[in-house]
PDB file of C-alpha atoms in Angstrom:
ATOM      1  CA  MET A   1       0.044   0.073  -0.131  1.00 37.00           C
ATOM      2  CA  SER A   2       1.553   3.451  -0.849  1.00 38.00           C
ATOM      3  CA  GLY A   3       0.681   6.658   0.177  1.00 41.00           C
ATOM      4  CA  GLY A   4       0.118   7.752   3.653  1.00 52.00           C
ATOM      5  CA  ILE A   5      -1.469   9.493   6.648  1.00 86.00           C
ATOM      6  CA  ILE A   6       0.667  12.218   7.661  1.00 93.00           C
ATOM      7  CA  PRO A   7       2.414  11.750  10.786  1.00 95.00           C
ATOM      8  CA  PHE A   8       0.970  13.704  13.866  1.00 96.00           C
ATOM      9  CA  LEU A   9       3.949  14.275  15.584  1.00 95.00           C
ATOM     10  CA  LYS A  10       7.496  15.406  15.019  1.00 91.00           C
ATOM     11  CA  TRP A  11      10.186  12.976  16.161  1.00 88.00           C
ATOM     12  CA  ALA A  12      13.979  13.166  16.330  1.00 82.00           C
ATOM     13  CA  GLY A  13      15.508  11.116  13.313  1.00 82.00           C
ATOM     14  CA  GLY A  14      12.293  10.961  12.019  1.00 85.00           C
ATOM     15  CA  LYS A  15      11.778   9.391   8.505  1.00 89.00           C
ATOM     16  CA  ARG A  16       9.391  11.671   6.493  1.00 89.00           C
ATOM     17  CA  TRP A  17      12.200  12.623   4.315  1.00 88.00           C
ATOM     18  CA  PHE A  18      13.016   8.912   3.811  1.00 91.00           C
ATOM     19  CA  THR A  19       9.335   7.942   2.705  1.00 92.00           C
ATOM     20  CA  LYS A  20       9.152  10.855  -0.065  1.00 90.00           C
ATOM     21  CA  LYS A  21      12.802   9.799  -1.379  1.00 88.00           C
ATOM     22  CA  PHE A  22      12.978   6.352  -1.038  1.00 90.00           C
ATOM     23  CA  GLY A  23       9.554   4.726  -0.272  1.00 91.00           C
ATOM     24  CA  GLU A  24       9.830   2.712  -3.181  1.00 91.00           C
ATOM     25  CA  ILE A  25      12.118   0.564  -1.359  1.00 92.00           C
ATOM     26  CA  PHE A  26       9.577  -0.885   0.892  1.00 94.00           C
ATOM     27  CA  PRO A  27       7.743  -4.775  -0.794  1.00 94.00           C
ATOM     28  CA  GLN A  28       4.342  -4.179  -1.491  1.00 91.00           C
ATOM     29  CA  ARG A  29       3.276  -7.776  -0.215  1.00 93.00           C
ATOM     30  CA  TYR A  30       4.307  -9.041   3.262  1.00 96.00           C
ATOM     31  CA  ASN A  31       2.301 -10.411   6.093  1.00 97.00           C
ATOM     32  CA  THR A  32       2.744  -8.513   9.485  1.00 98.00           C
ATOM     33  CA  TYR A  33       4.669  -5.063   9.408  1.00 98.00           C
ATOM     34  CA  ILE A  34       6.758  -4.681  12.458  1.00 98.00           C
ATOM     35  CA  GLU A  35       8.276  -1.541  13.647  1.00 98.00           C
ATOM     36  CA  PRO A  36       9.832  -1.842  17.127  1.00 98.00           C
ATOM     37  CA  PHE A  37      10.921   1.928  17.358  1.00 97.00           C
ATOM     38  CA  ILE A  38       8.004   3.892  16.248  1.00 97.00           C
ATOM     39  CA  GLY A  39       9.070   7.169  17.224  1.00 94.00           C
ATOM     40  CA  GLY A  40       6.410   9.712  14.514  1.00 95.00           C
ATOM     41  CA  GLY A  41       5.663   6.416  12.855  1.00 96.00           C
ATOM     42  CA  SER A  42       6.755   8.054   9.234  1.00 95.00           C
ATOM     43  CA  VAL A  43       7.093   4.505   7.751  1.00 96.00           C
ATOM     44  CA  PHE A  44       4.058   3.017   9.127  1.00 97.00           C
ATOM     45  CA  PHE A  45       1.706   5.735   7.859  1.00 97.00           C
ATOM     46  CA  TYR A  46       3.538   5.890   4.642  1.00 96.00           C
ATOM     47  CA  LEU A  47       2.622   1.993   4.081  1.00 96.00           C
ATOM     48  CA  LYS A  48      -0.564   1.599   6.058  1.00 96.00           C
ATOM     49  CA  PRO A  49      -0.297  -2.011   6.668  1.00 97.00           C
ATOM     50  CA  ASN A  50      -3.422  -4.071   6.993  1.00 96.00           C
ATOM     51  CA  ARG A  51      -1.795  -5.675  10.103  1.00 98.00           C
ATOM     52  CA  ALA A  52       0.920  -4.809  12.219  1.00 98.00           C
ATOM     53  CA  ILE A  53       2.767  -4.653  15.365  1.00 98.00           C
ATOM     54  CA  ILE A  54       4.299  -1.499  16.471  1.00 98.00           C
ATOM     55  CA  GLY A  55       6.045  -0.336  19.933  1.00 98.00           C
ATOM     56  CA  ASP A  56       8.733   1.625  21.821  1.00 96.00           C
ATOM     57  CA  ILE A  57      10.309   1.766  25.029  1.00 94.00           C
ATOM     58  CA  ASN A  58       8.777   5.440  25.633  1.00 93.00           C
ATOM     59  CA  GLU A  59       5.639   4.789  27.853  1.00 94.00           C
ATOM     60  CA  GLU A  60       4.085   8.139  26.978  1.00 95.00           C
ATOM     61  CA  LEU A  61       4.308   7.583  23.375  1.00 96.00           C
ATOM     62  CA  VAL A  62       3.165   4.176  23.574  1.00 98.00           C
ATOM     63  CA  LEU A  63       0.111   5.604  25.509  1.00 98.00           C
ATOM     64  CA  THR A  64      -0.470   7.969  23.063  1.00 98.00           C
ATOM     65  CA  TYR A  65      -0.912   5.687  19.971  1.00 98.00           C
ATOM     66  CA  ARG A  66      -3.150   3.611  22.025  1.00 98.00           C
ATOM     67  CA  SER A  67      -5.497   6.410  23.097  1.00 98.00           C
ATOM     68  CA  ILE A  68      -5.956   7.573  19.574  1.00 98.00           C
ATOM     69  CA  LYS A  69      -6.925   4.187  18.783  1.00 98.00           C
ATOM     70  CA  GLU A  70      -9.216   3.770  21.611  1.00 98.00           C
ATOM     71  CA  ASN A  71     -10.966   7.250  21.409  1.00 98.00           C
ATOM     72  CA  TRP A  72      -9.537   9.402  18.753  1.00 98.00           C
ATOM     73  CA  ALA A  73     -12.385  12.029  19.546  1.00 98.00           C
ATOM     74  CA  LYS A  74     -11.971  12.746  23.120  1.00 98.00           C
ATOM     75  CA  VAL A  75      -7.852  13.200  22.285  1.00 98.00           C
ATOM     76  CA  ASN A  76      -8.733  15.542  19.524  1.00 98.00           C
ATOM     77  CA  GLU A  77     -11.339  17.451  22.017  1.00 98.00           C
ATOM     78  CA  LEU A  78      -8.644  17.727  24.527  1.00 98.00           C
ATOM     79  CA  LEU A  79      -6.553  19.371  21.940  1.00 98.00           C
ATOM     80  CA  GLU A  80      -9.019  21.926  21.087  1.00 98.00           C
ATOM     81  CA  VAL A  81      -9.135  22.890  24.912  1.00 98.00           C
ATOM     82  CA  HIS A  82      -5.331  23.304  24.624  1.00 98.00           C
ATOM     83  CA  GLN A  83      -5.443  25.369  21.459  1.00 98.00           C
ATOM     84  CA  ARG A  84      -7.917  27.511  23.109  1.00 98.00           C
ATOM     85  CA  ASN A  85      -5.933  28.241  26.179  1.00 98.00           C
ATOM     86  CA  HIS A  86      -2.362  28.140  24.415  1.00 98.00           C
ATOM     87  CA  SER A  87      -0.119  31.076  25.704  1.00 97.00           C
ATOM     88  CA  ASN A  88       3.251  31.173  27.339  1.00 97.00           C
ATOM     89  CA  ASP A  89       1.991  30.540  30.658  1.00 98.00           C
ATOM     90  CA  TYR A  90      -0.188  28.088  29.776  1.00 98.00           C
ATOM     91  CA  TYR A  91       2.327  25.862  27.844  1.00 97.00           C
ATOM     92  CA  TYR A  92       4.693  25.995  31.164  1.00 97.00           C
ATOM     93  CA  LEU A  93       1.453  24.889  33.381  1.00 98.00           C
ATOM     94  CA  VAL A  94       0.981  22.255  31.119  1.00 97.00           C
ATOM     95  CA  ARG A  95       4.432  21.073  31.023  1.00 96.00           C
ATOM     96  CA  GLU A  96       4.735  21.005  34.929  1.00 95.00           C
ATOM     97  CA  SER A  97       1.267  18.975  34.957  1.00 95.00           C
ATOM     98  CA  ILE A  98       1.043  15.107  35.626  1.00 93.00           C
ATOM     99  CA  PRO A  99      -2.383  14.252  34.326  1.00 95.00           C
ATOM    100  CA  HIS A 100      -3.433  10.790  35.425  1.00 95.00           C
ATOM    101  CA  ASP A 101      -6.326  10.360  32.607  1.00 97.00           C
ATOM    102  CA  GLN A 102      -4.641   8.489  29.855  1.00 97.00           C
ATOM    103  CA  TYR A 103      -6.409  10.644  27.017  1.00 98.00           C
ATOM    104  CA  GLU A 104      -5.256  13.881  28.733  1.00 98.00           C
ATOM    105  CA  LYS A 105      -1.548  12.396  28.620  1.00 97.00           C
ATOM    106  CA  ALA A 106      -1.678  11.849  25.135  1.00 98.00           C
ATOM    107  CA  ALA A 107      -3.290  15.302  24.354  1.00 98.00           C
ATOM    108  CA  ARG A 108      -0.440  16.684  26.628  1.00 98.00           C
ATOM    109  CA  LEU A 109       2.161  14.739  24.751  1.00 97.00           C
ATOM    110  CA  ILE A 110       0.924  16.041  21.236  1.00 98.00           C
ATOM    111  CA  TYR A 111       0.183  19.804  22.803  1.00 98.00           C
ATOM    112  CA  LEU A 112       3.890  19.967  24.124  1.00 97.00           C
ATOM    113  CA  ASN A 113       5.413  18.422  20.757  1.00 96.00           C
ATOM    114  CA  ARG A 114       3.628  20.945  18.586  1.00 96.00           C
ATOM    115  CA  THR A 115       4.314  23.957  20.504  1.00 97.00           C
ATOM    116  CA  CYS A 116       7.812  23.356  22.064  1.00 95.00           C
ATOM    117  CA  PHE A 117      11.015  24.181  20.889  1.00 91.00           C
ATOM    118  CA  ASN A 118      11.940  22.561  17.560  1.00 87.00           C
ATOM    119  CA  GLY A 119       9.505  19.559  18.415  1.00 84.00           C
ATOM    120  CA  ILE A 120      12.067  17.917  20.561  1.00 82.00           C
ATOM    121  CA  TYR A 121      11.098  15.098  23.004  1.00 85.00           C
ATOM    122  CA  ARG A 122      13.498  15.395  25.841  1.00 84.00           C
ATOM    123  CA  VAL A 123      13.334  14.289  29.547  1.00 84.00           C
ATOM    124  CA  ASN A 124      15.873  14.999  32.485  1.00 83.00           C
ATOM    125  CA  LEU A 125      17.258  12.368  35.011  1.00 79.00           C
ATOM    126  CA  GLN A 126      13.962  12.093  36.393  1.00 82.00           C
ATOM    127  CA  GLY A 127      12.102  11.408  33.409  1.00 82.00           C
ATOM    128  CA  VAL A 128      10.357  15.095  33.476  1.00 87.00           C
ATOM    129  CA  PHE A 129      10.135  16.634  29.990  1.00 90.00           C
ATOM    130  CA  ASN A 130      11.735  20.053  30.008  1.00 92.00           C
ATOM    131  CA  VAL A 131      11.890  21.581  26.288  1.00 93.00           C
ATOM    132  CA  PRO A 132      11.113  25.115  26.555  1.00 95.00           C
ATOM    133  CA  LYS A 133       8.209  26.705  24.496  1.00 95.00           C
ATOM    134  CA  GLY A 134       8.976  27.424  21.003  1.00 93.00           C
ATOM    135  CA  THR A 135       7.501  29.914  18.372  1.00 93.00           C
ATOM    136  CA  LYS A 136       4.720  27.555  16.907  1.00 93.00           C
ATOM    137  CA  ASP A 137       1.194  28.220  18.074  1.00 94.00           C
ATOM    138  CA  SER A 138      -0.908  25.817  16.132  1.00 96.00           C
ATOM    139  CA  VAL A 139      -2.239  22.755  18.217  1.00 97.00           C
ATOM    140  CA  ILE A 140      -4.707  21.916  15.606  1.00 96.00           C
ATOM    141  CA  LEU A 141      -3.385  21.047  12.400  1.00 95.00           C
ATOM    142  CA  ASP A 142      -5.100  21.033   9.025  1.00 93.00           C
ATOM    143  CA  SER A 143      -3.382  17.646   8.354  1.00 93.00           C
ATOM    144  CA  ASP A 144      -4.911  15.945  11.543  1.00 95.00           C
ATOM    145  CA  ASN A 145      -6.550  12.879  10.450  1.00 95.00           C
ATOM    146  CA  PHE A 146      -6.990  11.247  13.907  1.00 97.00           C
ATOM    147  CA  GLU A 147     -10.103   9.194  13.106  1.00 96.00           C
ATOM    148  CA  GLY A 148      -8.174   7.803   9.948  1.00 96.00           C
ATOM    149  CA  ILE A 149      -5.177   6.759  12.557  1.00 97.00           C
ATOM    150  CA  SER A 150      -7.308   5.164  14.896  1.00 97.00           C
ATOM    151  CA  GLN A 151      -8.840   2.964  11.672  1.00 97.00           C
ATOM    152  CA  LEU A 152      -5.382   2.239  10.653  1.00 97.00           C
ATOM    153  CA  LEU A 153      -4.516   1.190  14.237  1.00 98.00           C
ATOM    154  CA  THR A 154      -7.576  -0.778  14.318  1.00 97.00           C
ATOM    155  CA  ASN A 155      -5.754  -4.083  13.165  1.00 97.00           C
ATOM    156  CA  THR A 156      -2.221  -3.030  15.089  1.00 98.00           C
ATOM    157  CA  GLN A 157      -0.901  -4.351  18.336  1.00 98.00           C
ATOM    158  CA  ILE A 158       0.879  -1.444  20.162  1.00 98.00           C
ATOM    159  CA  TRP A 159       3.554  -2.747  22.824  1.00 98.00           C
ATOM    160  CA  ASN A 160       5.417  -0.447  25.498  1.00 97.00           C
ATOM    161  CA  ALA A 161       8.282  -3.139  25.020  1.00 97.00           C
ATOM    162  CA  ASP A 162      12.356  -3.340  24.470  1.00 97.00           C
ATOM    163  CA  PHE A 163      12.842  -3.645  20.695  1.00 98.00           C
ATOM    164  CA  GLU A 164      14.024  -7.271  20.737  1.00 98.00           C
ATOM    165  CA  PHE A 165      10.518  -8.388  22.059  1.00 98.00           C
ATOM    166  CA  LEU A 166       8.869  -6.731  19.153  1.00 98.00           C
ATOM    167  CA  ILE A 167      11.286  -8.451  16.465  1.00 98.00           C
ATOM    168  CA  ASN A 168      11.142 -11.827  17.890  1.00 98.00           C
ATOM    169  CA  ASN A 169       7.447 -11.706  16.864  1.00 98.00           C
ATOM    170  CA  ALA A 170       8.573 -11.242  13.229  1.00 98.00           C
ATOM    171  CA  ASN A 171       8.340 -14.729  11.201  1.00 97.00           C
ATOM    172  CA  GLN A 172       8.082 -15.783   7.326  1.00 97.00           C
ATOM    173  CA  ASP A 173       7.568 -13.125   5.041  1.00 96.00           C
ATOM    174  CA  ASP A 174       6.601 -10.578   8.080  1.00 98.00           C
ATOM    175  CA  LEU A 175       8.294  -6.888   7.138  1.00 98.00           C
ATOM    176  CA  VAL A 176      10.544  -5.598   9.911  1.00 98.00           C
ATOM    177  CA  PHE A 177      11.523  -1.844   9.800  1.00 98.00           C
ATOM    178  CA  ALA A 178      13.964  -0.809  12.447  1.00 98.00           C
ATOM    179  CA  ASP A 179      15.107   2.715  12.984  1.00 95.00           C
ATOM    180  CA  PRO A 180      16.980   2.924  16.379  1.00 94.00           C
ATOM    181  CA  PRO A 181      18.231   6.173  17.717  1.00 88.00           C
ATOM    182  CA  TYR A 182      21.437   7.566  16.439  1.00 78.00           C
ATOM    183  CA  THR A 183      22.742  10.783  15.202  1.00 66.00           C
ATOM    184  CA  VAL A 184      24.433  11.059  11.749  1.00 61.00           C
ATOM    185  CA  ARG A 185      26.440  14.268  13.146  1.00 56.00           C
ATOM    186  CA  HIS A 186      29.382  12.115  14.338  1.00 54.00           C
ATOM    187  CA  ASN A 187      29.580   9.370  11.685  1.00 53.00           C
ATOM    188  CA  GLN A 188      33.453   9.303  12.215  1.00 56.00           C
ATOM    189  CA  ASN A 189      34.957  11.449  14.827  1.00 55.00           C
ATOM    190  CA  GLY A 190      33.033  10.484  18.817  1.00 58.00           C
ATOM    191  CA  PHE A 191      30.400   8.186  17.382  1.00 61.00           C
ATOM    192  CA  ILE A 192      30.694   5.635  19.872  1.00 62.00           C
ATOM    193  CA  LYS A 193      30.762   8.255  22.521  1.00 62.00           C
ATOM    194  CA  TYR A 194      28.078  10.581  21.257  1.00 59.00           C
ATOM    195  CA  ASN A 195      25.599   7.560  20.544  1.00 62.00           C
ATOM    196  CA  GLU A 196      25.936   6.046  23.946  1.00 66.00           C
ATOM    197  CA  ASN A 197      23.275   7.945  25.287  1.00 68.00           C
ATOM    198  CA  LEU A 198      21.068   7.522  22.605  1.00 74.00           C
ATOM    199  CA  PHE A 199      21.277   4.038  21.953  1.00 85.00           C
ATOM    200  CA  SER A 200      24.567   1.686  23.501  1.00 88.00           C
ATOM    201  CA  TRP A 201      26.923  -0.038  21.403  1.00 89.00           C
ATOM    202  CA  ASN A 202      25.361  -3.041  23.075  1.00 92.00           C
ATOM    203  CA  ASP A 203      22.066  -2.207  21.953  1.00 93.00           C
ATOM    204  CA  GLN A 204      23.498  -2.219  18.705  1.00 93.00           C
ATOM    205  CA  LEU A 205      24.574  -5.408  18.960  1.00 95.00           C
ATOM    206  CA  ARG A 206      21.375  -6.971  20.320  1.00 96.00           C
ATOM    207  CA  LEU A 207      19.334  -5.178  17.562  1.00 97.00           C
ATOM    208  CA  ALA A 208      21.770  -6.765  14.729  1.00 97.00           C
ATOM    209  CA  ASP A 209      21.466 -10.132  16.450  1.00 98.00           C
ATOM    210  CA  ALA A 210      17.823  -9.758  16.842  1.00 98.00           C
ATOM    211  CA  LEU A 211      17.260  -8.696  12.973  1.00 98.00           C
ATOM    212  CA  LEU A 212      19.459 -11.777  11.887  1.00 98.00           C
ATOM    213  CA  ARG A 213      17.389 -13.935  13.736  1.00 98.00           C
ATOM    214  CA  ALA A 214      14.263 -12.436  12.396  1.00 98.00           C
ATOM    215  CA  LYS A 215      16.145 -12.810   8.847  1.00 97.00           C
ATOM    216  CA  GLN A 216      16.524 -16.537   9.441  1.00 97.00           C
ATOM    217  CA  ARG A 217      12.886 -16.884  10.326  1.00 97.00           C
ATOM    218  CA  GLY A 218      12.328 -15.689   6.893  1.00 96.00           C
ATOM    219  CA  ALA A 219      11.317 -12.244   7.636  1.00 97.00           C
ATOM    220  CA  ILE A 220      11.978  -9.154   5.148  1.00 96.00           C
ATOM    221  CA  VAL A 221      14.448  -6.870   7.006  1.00 97.00           C
ATOM    222  CA  ILE A 222      14.764  -3.165   6.408  1.00 97.00           C
ATOM    223  CA  ALA A 223      16.760  -1.170   8.905  1.00 97.00           C
ATOM    224  CA  THR A 224      18.532   2.370   9.236  1.00 94.00           C
ATOM    225  CA  ASN A 225      21.535   3.300  11.051  1.00 92.00           C
ATOM    226  CA  ALA A 226      24.460   5.950  10.904  1.00 88.00           C
ATOM    227  CA  ASN A 227      26.963   5.643   7.949  1.00 88.00           C
ATOM    228  CA  HIS A 228      29.912   4.331  10.406  1.00 87.00           C
ATOM    229  CA  GLN A 229      32.440   1.707   9.447  1.00 89.00           C
ATOM    230  CA  LEU A 230      31.823  -0.236  12.783  1.00 89.00           C
ATOM    231  CA  LEU A 231      27.817  -0.471  11.946  1.00 92.00           C
ATOM    232  CA  ARG A 232      28.788  -1.672   8.645  1.00 94.00           C
ATOM    233  CA  GLU A 233      31.050  -4.342   9.508  1.00 95.00           C
ATOM    234  CA  LEU A 234      28.215  -5.239  12.171  1.00 95.00           C
ATOM    235  CA  TYR A 235      25.888  -5.987   9.378  1.00 97.00           C
ATOM    236  CA  GLN A 236      28.092  -7.281   6.901  1.00 96.00           C
ATOM    237  CA  GLU A 237      29.398  -9.917   9.235  1.00 97.00           C
ATOM    238  CA  ARG A 238      25.536 -11.108   9.680  1.00 97.00           C
ATOM    239  CA  GLY A 239      24.901 -11.370   5.688  1.00 96.00           C
ATOM    240  CA  PHE A 240      22.778  -8.417   5.190  1.00 97.00           C
ATOM    241  CA  GLU A 241      22.903  -5.902   1.961  1.00 94.00           C
ATOM    242  CA  ILE A 242      24.037  -2.076   2.652  1.00 95.00           C
ATOM    243  CA  ASN A 243      23.382   0.668   0.522  1.00 93.00           C
ATOM    244  CA  THR A 244      24.339   4.384   1.630  1.00 91.00           C
ATOM    245  CA  VAL A 245      21.685   7.137   1.462  1.00 87.00           C
ATOM    246  CA  SER A 246      21.726  10.631   2.075  1.00 81.00           C
ATOM    247  CA  ARG A 247      18.954  13.283   1.928  1.00 71.00           C
ATOM    248  CA  TYR A 248      20.637  14.984  -0.545  1.00 65.00           C
ATOM    249  CA  SER A 249      21.590  12.568  -2.772  1.00 51.00           C
ATOM    250  CA  SER A 250      20.473   9.232  -4.596  1.00 49.00           C
ATOM    251  CA  ILE A 251      20.860   5.707  -2.932  1.00 49.00           C
ATOM    252  CA  SER A 252      24.683   4.760  -3.412  1.00 47.00           C
ATOM    253  CA  ALA A 253      26.412   1.506  -2.847  1.00 50.00           C
ATOM    254  CA  ASP A 254      29.740   3.399  -2.492  1.00 55.00           C
ATOM    255  CA  PRO A 255      30.963   3.230   1.353  1.00 55.00           C
ATOM    256  CA  LYS A 256      33.587   5.893   0.385  1.00 56.00           C
ATOM    257  CA  LYS A 257      30.865   8.364  -0.553  1.00 51.00           C
ATOM    258  CA  ARG A 258      30.446   9.901   3.392  1.00 45.00           C
ATOM    259  CA  ASN A 259      29.502  12.976   4.853  1.00 47.00           C
ATOM    260  CA  GLN A 260      27.749  13.846   7.955  1.00 50.00           C
ATOM    261  CA  TYR A 261      24.418  13.844   6.695  1.00 71.00           C
ATOM    262  CA  GLU A 262      24.767  10.072   5.487  1.00 83.00           C
ATOM    263  CA  GLU A 263      23.198   6.824   6.753  1.00 89.00           C
ATOM    264  CA  ILE A 264      22.855   3.229   5.756  1.00 93.00           C
ATOM    265  CA  ILE A 265      19.840   1.183   4.898  1.00 94.00           C
ATOM    266  CA  VAL A 266      20.688  -2.335   5.937  1.00 96.00           C
ATOM    267  CA  HIS A 267      18.457  -5.155   4.197  1.00 95.00           C
ATOM    268  CA  THR A 268      17.807  -8.554   3.092  1.00 93.00           C
ATOM    269  CA  ASN A 269      17.389  -8.750  -0.575  1.00 73.00           C
ATOM    270  CA  LEU A 270      13.988  -6.618  -1.366  1.00 63.00           C
ATOM    271  CA  GLU A 271      12.342  -8.548  -4.219  1.00 57.00           C
ATOM    272  CA  GLY A 272       9.219  -6.321  -4.233  1.00 50.00           C
ATOM    273  CA  GLY A 273      11.480  -3.122  -3.994  1.00 49.00           C
ATOM    274  CA  ARG A 274      14.356  -1.652  -5.844  1.00 53.00           C
ATOM    275  CA  LEU A 275      17.366  -2.601  -3.667  1.00 50.00           C
ATOM    276  CA  ILE A 276      18.156  -6.185  -5.096  1.00 42.00           C
TER     277      ILE A 276
END
């Protein structure tokens, strides 16, 4: 299925640009779609799978997806309240609040995401959201289609779980898309040190092994990551195909072609897509 619903969240490392430029690499035929780092869900909304398993370790994020699935109208109603009351003081009042109702929690996350500085999701060591107010004041967007999102989520399992748990559900002819947290601005110098706080090297090893097991069970695997030699070697050793991709150039197989914005696509042979 091609063409997608517009993601309702802005998320660090989001793949809207990826679906616009390289969406044709995804196969048209597969069984269950599995995405263990759902984030803003750009690929999920692009593909609009008939059956899916999505998840994340971010409890608030997962609760927001579940809330839209279960009662999108309630979430939208609460967002309208936020829109009417939005101001500098109100933003910080909401930021400091700790709602107990799941729909209020979901609306709070969406509200803060849309009005905070640069759409960043960041919490401090105590797990408290601490991003200052940004310049955008639109809480309700013309692109919003929460009803459509709710319908899409009808046949979707939504898990608050470690990525390994979700990938372990992948079987023959399922499609796994894994987009772990990483930065491409430290492809070489300081890559491991800088990314350790985002996604540790041990997590990278666990992810590669989980994807390998899924591949061995017959799943179609597509993953993105930073264009770093250690990561290339990690997946080459496990028999995956690797291509280099940039926001500013076409897909390339040349590992020497590097700049700070390049990423890699790790994949099994894609009979239904364009990377073979």
